[in-house]
Short mmCIF file of C-alpha atoms and ligand atoms in Angstrom, two decimals:
data_model
loop_
_atom_site.label_atom_id
_atom_site.label_comp_id
_atom_site.label_asym_id
_atom_site.label_seq_id
_atom_site.Cartn_x
_atom_site.Cartn_y
_atom_site.Cartn_z
CA MET A 293 3.95 4.34 1.70
CA PRO A 294 0.95 2.60 3.20
CA GLU A 295 0.58 -0.87 1.69
CA LEU A 296 -2.15 -3.50 1.69
CA PRO A 297 -2.34 -4.07 5.48
CA GLU A 298 -2.42 -0.35 6.24
CA MET A 299 -5.00 0.43 3.55
CA GLU A 300 -7.21 -2.50 4.48
CA ALA A 301 -7.16 -1.46 8.16
CA TRP A 302 -8.23 2.05 7.09
CA ARG A 303 -10.91 0.66 4.81
CA ARG A 304 -12.43 -1.34 7.66
CA GLN A 305 -12.36 1.72 9.91
CA LEU A 306 -14.00 3.97 7.31
CA ASP A 307 -16.56 1.54 5.89
CA GLU A 308 -19.40 2.32 8.31
CA PRO A 309 -18.88 5.99 9.15
CA VAL A 310 -18.62 7.19 5.52
CA ALA A 311 -22.01 5.59 4.75
CA ALA A 312 -23.78 6.99 7.81
CA PHE A 313 -24.92 10.30 6.25
CA PRO A 314 -25.28 11.75 2.75
CA ILE A 315 -22.59 14.12 1.54
CA ALA A 316 -23.38 17.76 2.26
CA LYS A 317 -20.34 19.34 0.59
CA ALA A 318 -17.64 17.82 -1.66
CA GLY A 319 -14.40 19.80 -1.67
CA PRO A 320 -12.39 21.92 -1.52
CA ALA A 321 -9.65 19.95 -3.26
CA HIS A 322 -6.06 21.01 -3.96
CA VAL A 323 -5.59 21.54 -7.69
CA ALA A 324 -2.81 18.93 -7.77
CA THR A 325 -4.79 16.40 -5.75
CA LEU A 326 -8.02 16.28 -7.73
CA LYS A 327 -7.20 14.41 -10.95
CA THR A 328 -10.60 14.67 -12.66
CA PHE A 329 -12.94 17.56 -13.45
CA ASP A 330 -15.85 15.77 -15.12
CA PRO A 331 -18.13 14.89 -13.42
CA PRO A 332 -17.58 17.83 -11.06
CA LEU A 333 -17.18 17.12 -7.33
CA SER A 334 -20.49 18.85 -6.62
CA THR A 335 -22.34 15.92 -8.23
CA LEU A 336 -21.52 14.01 -5.04
CA GLU A 337 -23.58 16.38 -2.92
CA GLY A 338 -26.82 14.89 -1.65
CA ARG A 339 -25.64 11.36 -2.42
CA ARG A 340 -24.74 8.74 0.14
CA LEU A 341 -21.62 6.58 -0.08
CA ALA A 342 -22.11 2.80 0.03
CA GLY A 343 -19.02 2.34 2.20
CA ALA A 344 -15.31 1.91 1.65
CA ARG A 345 -13.74 -0.64 -0.71
CA ARG A 346 -10.11 -1.30 -1.52
CA ARG A 347 -8.15 -2.37 -4.56
CA ALA A 348 -4.40 -2.79 -4.07
CA LYS A 349 -3.23 0.37 -2.28
CA ARG A 350 -6.23 2.44 -3.36
CA LEU A 351 -9.46 3.18 -1.53
CA LEU A 352 -12.74 3.33 -3.41
CA PHE A 353 -15.92 5.01 -2.19
CA PRO A 354 -18.83 4.09 -4.47
CA THR A 355 -22.07 6.02 -4.14
CA GLU A 356 -25.08 4.07 -2.96
CA ASP A 357 -26.91 4.75 -6.25
CA GLY A 358 -24.09 3.03 -8.17
CA GLU A 359 -23.44 6.03 -10.42
CA LEU A 360 -20.14 7.37 -9.11
CA VAL A 361 -16.93 6.16 -7.49
CA LEU A 362 -14.54 8.32 -5.52
CA LEU A 363 -11.06 6.82 -5.82
CA VAL A 364 -8.26 7.82 -3.42
CA HIS A 365 -4.57 7.00 -3.76
CA LEU A 366 -2.53 8.22 -0.80
CA MET A 367 0.94 7.57 -2.32
CA THR A 368 3.74 8.14 0.22
CA ALA A 369 2.63 10.98 2.43
CA GLY A 370 -1.14 11.19 2.07
CA ARG A 371 -3.30 10.49 5.10
CA LEU A 372 -7.05 10.06 5.28
CA ARG A 373 -8.89 10.94 8.47
CA TYR A 374 -12.48 10.74 9.54
CA LEU A 375 -13.43 13.66 11.77
CA ARG A 376 -16.54 13.49 13.92
CA PRO A 377 -18.69 16.62 14.23
CA GLY A 378 -16.71 19.17 16.23
CA ASP A 379 -13.32 17.43 15.79
CA LYS A 380 -10.55 19.83 14.83
CA GLY A 381 -9.27 19.35 11.29
CA PRO A 382 -6.47 20.82 9.18
CA LYS A 383 -6.98 24.37 7.83
CA THR A 384 -6.03 23.53 4.25
CA PRO A 385 -6.73 19.87 3.53
CA ALA A 386 -5.73 18.42 0.16
CA PHE A 387 -9.30 17.18 -0.13
CA ARG A 388 -12.40 17.21 2.05
CA LEU A 389 -15.87 15.67 2.09
CA GLU A 390 -18.38 16.99 4.57
CA PHE A 391 -21.33 14.84 5.55
CA GLN A 392 -24.75 15.96 6.70
CA GLY A 393 -24.55 16.21 10.48
CA GLY A 394 -21.02 17.66 10.38
CA ALA A 395 -18.62 14.70 10.15
CA LYS A 396 -15.80 15.03 7.60
CA LEU A 397 -13.49 12.85 5.57
CA VAL A 398 -10.22 14.72 5.19
CA LEU A 399 -7.15 13.99 3.09
CA THR A 400 -3.92 15.66 4.15
CA GLU A 401 -0.45 15.36 2.68
CA ALA A 402 2.74 16.28 4.49
CA GLY A 403 5.44 18.14 2.56
CA SER A 404 5.20 20.43 -0.41
CA LYS A 405 5.03 17.75 -3.11
CA LYS A 406 1.45 16.77 -3.81
CA ARG A 407 1.43 13.19 -4.99
CA ALA A 408 -1.73 11.81 -3.42
CA GLY A 409 -4.68 11.75 -5.79
CA VAL A 410 -8.46 11.84 -5.78
CA TRP A 411 -10.52 10.83 -8.82
CA LEU A 412 -14.28 11.11 -9.23
CA LEU A 413 -15.27 8.54 -11.82
CA THR A 414 -18.11 6.52 -13.26
CA PRO A 415 -17.87 2.82 -12.30
CA GLU A 416 -16.69 2.03 -15.85
CA ALA A 417 -13.97 4.67 -15.73
CA ALA A 418 -12.90 3.43 -12.29
CA GLU A 419 -12.55 -0.07 -13.69
CA GLY A 420 -10.35 1.32 -16.45
CA GLU A 421 -8.25 3.21 -13.91
CA LEU A 422 -7.59 -0.06 -12.03
CA ALA A 423 -7.27 -2.38 -15.03
CA HIS A 424 -3.46 -2.40 -15.02
CA LEU A 425 -3.27 -3.90 -11.53
CA GLY A 426 -2.32 -7.52 -10.95
CA PRO A 427 -4.23 -9.85 -8.63
CA GLU A 428 -4.50 -8.94 -4.94
CA ALA A 429 -1.51 -10.13 -2.93
CA LEU A 430 -3.54 -11.40 0.01
CA GLY A 431 -4.89 -14.87 -0.79
CA LEU A 432 -2.92 -15.11 -4.05
CA GLY A 433 -1.98 -18.74 -3.44
CA ALA A 434 0.91 -20.91 -4.63
CA ASP A 435 -0.53 -21.82 -8.04
CA ALA A 436 -1.02 -18.22 -9.16
CA LEU A 437 2.31 -17.18 -7.65
CA GLY A 438 4.08 -20.08 -9.37
CA ALA A 439 2.68 -18.96 -12.73
CA ILE A 440 3.80 -15.37 -12.05
CA CYS A 441 7.32 -16.48 -11.06
CA ALA A 442 7.66 -18.60 -14.21
CA GLN A 443 6.54 -15.84 -16.60
CA GLU A 444 9.79 -13.90 -16.51
CA SER A 445 12.89 -14.03 -14.38
CA ARG A 446 12.74 -11.13 -11.96
CA ARG A 447 14.52 -10.39 -8.70
CA LEU A 448 12.02 -11.24 -5.97
CA HIS A 449 12.04 -7.86 -4.20
CA SER A 450 11.29 -6.09 -7.46
CA LEU A 451 8.69 -8.65 -8.54
CA LEU A 452 6.74 -8.42 -5.28
CA ARG A 453 6.61 -4.61 -5.52
CA ASP A 454 5.39 -4.54 -9.13
CA GLN A 455 1.70 -3.57 -8.89
CA LYS A 456 1.05 -4.78 -12.43
CA VAL A 457 2.09 -8.29 -11.37
CA ILE A 458 0.92 -8.54 -7.73
CA ALA A 459 -1.09 -5.72 -6.16
CA GLY A 460 -0.73 -4.38 -2.63
CA ILE A 461 2.89 -4.99 -1.60
CA GLY A 462 5.50 -2.23 -1.34
CA ARG A 463 9.06 -2.15 -0.08
CA ALA A 464 8.30 -2.59 3.62
CA TRP A 465 6.13 -5.69 3.30
CA ALA A 466 8.40 -7.10 0.57
CA ASN A 467 11.16 -7.04 3.20
CA GLU A 468 8.97 -8.75 5.80
CA ILE A 469 7.65 -11.37 3.37
CA LEU A 470 11.03 -12.35 1.91
CA HIS A 471 12.50 -12.67 5.38
CA HIS A 472 9.60 -14.89 6.46
CA ALA A 473 10.11 -17.06 3.35
CA LYS A 474 13.90 -17.17 3.97
CA LEU A 475 14.54 -16.01 0.41
CA SER A 476 17.14 -13.54 -0.84
CA PRO A 477 15.65 -10.27 -2.13
CA PHE A 478 17.91 -10.72 -5.18
CA ALA A 479 16.89 -14.35 -5.89
CA LEU A 480 15.46 -14.81 -9.39
CA SER A 481 11.83 -15.83 -9.60
CA ARG A 482 12.45 -18.59 -12.15
CA ASP A 483 15.07 -20.21 -9.91
CA LEU A 484 12.53 -20.98 -7.16
CA VAL A 485 11.72 -24.66 -6.64
CA PRO A 486 8.04 -25.55 -5.95
CA GLY A 487 8.65 -25.73 -2.19
CA GLN A 488 10.03 -22.19 -2.22
CA VAL A 489 7.07 -20.91 -4.24
CA GLN A 490 4.75 -22.50 -1.68
CA GLY A 491 6.78 -20.94 1.13
CA LEU A 492 6.65 -17.52 -0.50
CA ALA A 493 2.87 -17.77 -1.04
CA THR A 494 2.43 -18.69 2.62
CA ALA A 495 4.74 -15.86 3.72
CA ILE A 496 2.70 -13.34 1.71
CA ASP A 497 -0.52 -14.34 3.49
CA VAL A 498 0.95 -14.74 6.97
CA GLU A 499 2.83 -11.43 6.89
CA LEU A 500 0.02 -9.37 5.35
CA GLU A 501 -2.48 -10.86 7.83
CA ARG A 502 -0.09 -10.12 10.69
CA GLY A 503 0.28 -6.55 9.48
CA LEU A 504 -3.45 -6.08 9.10
CA GLU A 505 -4.14 -7.36 12.60
CA LEU A 506 -1.51 -5.04 14.10
CA ARG A 507 -2.64 -2.01 12.10
CA GLU A 508 -6.25 -2.59 13.11
CA ARG A 509 -5.07 -2.35 16.71
CA GLY A 510 -3.28 0.90 15.88
CA ALA A 511 0.30 -0.43 16.01
CA ASN A 512 2.98 1.96 14.73
CA ASP A 513 5.73 1.12 12.20
CA ALA A 514 8.30 0.23 14.87
CA ARG A 515 5.99 -2.38 16.41
CA THR A 516 4.62 -3.67 13.12
CA TYR A 517 7.82 -4.31 11.18
CA ARG A 518 10.36 -6.89 12.30
CA VAL A 519 12.96 -6.54 9.52
CA HIS A 520 12.08 -3.38 7.60
CA ASP A 521 13.96 -0.36 8.96
CA LYS A 522 15.69 -2.55 11.61
CA LEU A 523 19.32 -2.08 10.54
CA HIS A 524 21.77 -3.72 13.01
CA GLU A 525 18.93 -4.96 15.22
CA PRO A 526 18.99 -8.72 15.91
CA CYS A 527 16.99 -10.86 13.47
CA TYR A 528 13.88 -12.10 15.29
CA VAL A 529 14.62 -15.65 14.13
CA CYS A 530 18.38 -16.12 14.52
CA GLY A 531 19.77 -13.00 16.22
CA THR A 532 22.09 -12.01 13.35
CA PRO A 533 22.14 -8.21 12.89
CA VAL A 534 19.76 -7.13 10.13
CA ALA A 535 21.63 -5.81 7.06
CA ARG A 536 20.71 -3.27 4.41
CA VAL A 537 21.37 -2.92 0.71
CA ASP A 538 20.37 -0.30 -1.83
CA TYR A 539 18.48 -1.72 -4.77
CA GLU A 540 16.85 0.26 -7.57
CA GLU A 541 15.49 3.29 -5.69
CA HIS A 542 14.79 1.32 -2.54
CA THR A 543 16.54 0.31 0.63
CA VAL A 544 16.17 -3.41 1.23
CA TYR A 545 16.52 -4.93 4.69
CA TYR A 546 17.36 -8.61 5.15
CA CYS A 547 18.98 -11.14 7.45
CA PRO A 548 22.25 -12.47 5.95
CA ASP A 549 21.95 -15.67 7.95
CA CYS A 550 18.29 -16.51 7.23
CA GLN A 551 18.10 -15.27 3.65
CA THR A 552 21.41 -15.19 1.80
CA GLY A 553 23.49 -18.01 3.29
CA GLY A 554 25.67 -15.51 5.15
CA ARG A 555 26.44 -13.42 2.07
CA ILE A 556 26.34 -9.62 2.29
CA LEU A 557 24.54 -8.22 -0.74
CA LYS A 558 26.19 -5.48 -2.79
CA ASP A 559 24.43 -2.25 -3.71
CA ARG A 560 22.54 -2.36 -6.98
CA ARG A 561 21.24 1.14 -7.34
CA LEU A 562 19.37 1.71 -10.56
CA SER A 563 21.64 4.62 -11.41
CA ARG A 564 24.66 2.33 -11.19
CA LEU A 565 23.05 -0.41 -13.26
CA LEU A 566 22.21 2.09 -15.97
CA ARG A 567 25.77 3.28 -16.36
ZN1 LIG B 670 18.01 -14.39 10.78
#
């Protein structure tokens, strides 16, 4: 799933082009993709977007007149593309906006399961839709993170991925961040000493900034990640082969030497914990 660095890179790319021309035609939209019916999509037609904004892993496209917000959540397999006039697009997009002059904003989703979503909302309704999200991960800072860690004792990998607590991080960047901070994915948040909280806050910023810079240059997953999905590859710090453990419904990658004092972590699948 695209996370904060990927979404922010897309937002920066889309910000100018989506505001260049008014919308000529809104839709079609796949019945499973469009989550709202009132106001109807056609109310977008003739209006101009103010640009692209982002909140957590969602993109927001407010209209210039301040009356409507188009909210897009790509989930795992959704992709958003801006097509210039004449560019070839998919035959059956999950969602499409066509601008005057012929450019298009197109949402596609690989696979048969439609999870990506598009909402057309008033600004107030959009605020409500986003109200459950925690503070943005990038720039969170040690004080706010320290307060979050002290609230309840959570395993760090799970805590970082919880959008209600910290918004924007998923499993891939949780792996990168915890490795950078030299913390075990299974460490409990309340056990962190102030120096470790500071280190984790720094790791969040450094890793998300690194990801954003790479994604803006078009780097693929293999070049962007250094720990995530790198099973048996040498750790970029110490050379120890990267290990993997199943946790909840996720696969966690870590360096046993840098993060767990040489210990190999045991599987903690949710299904097993529930038994
Ligand atoms: Zn290492």
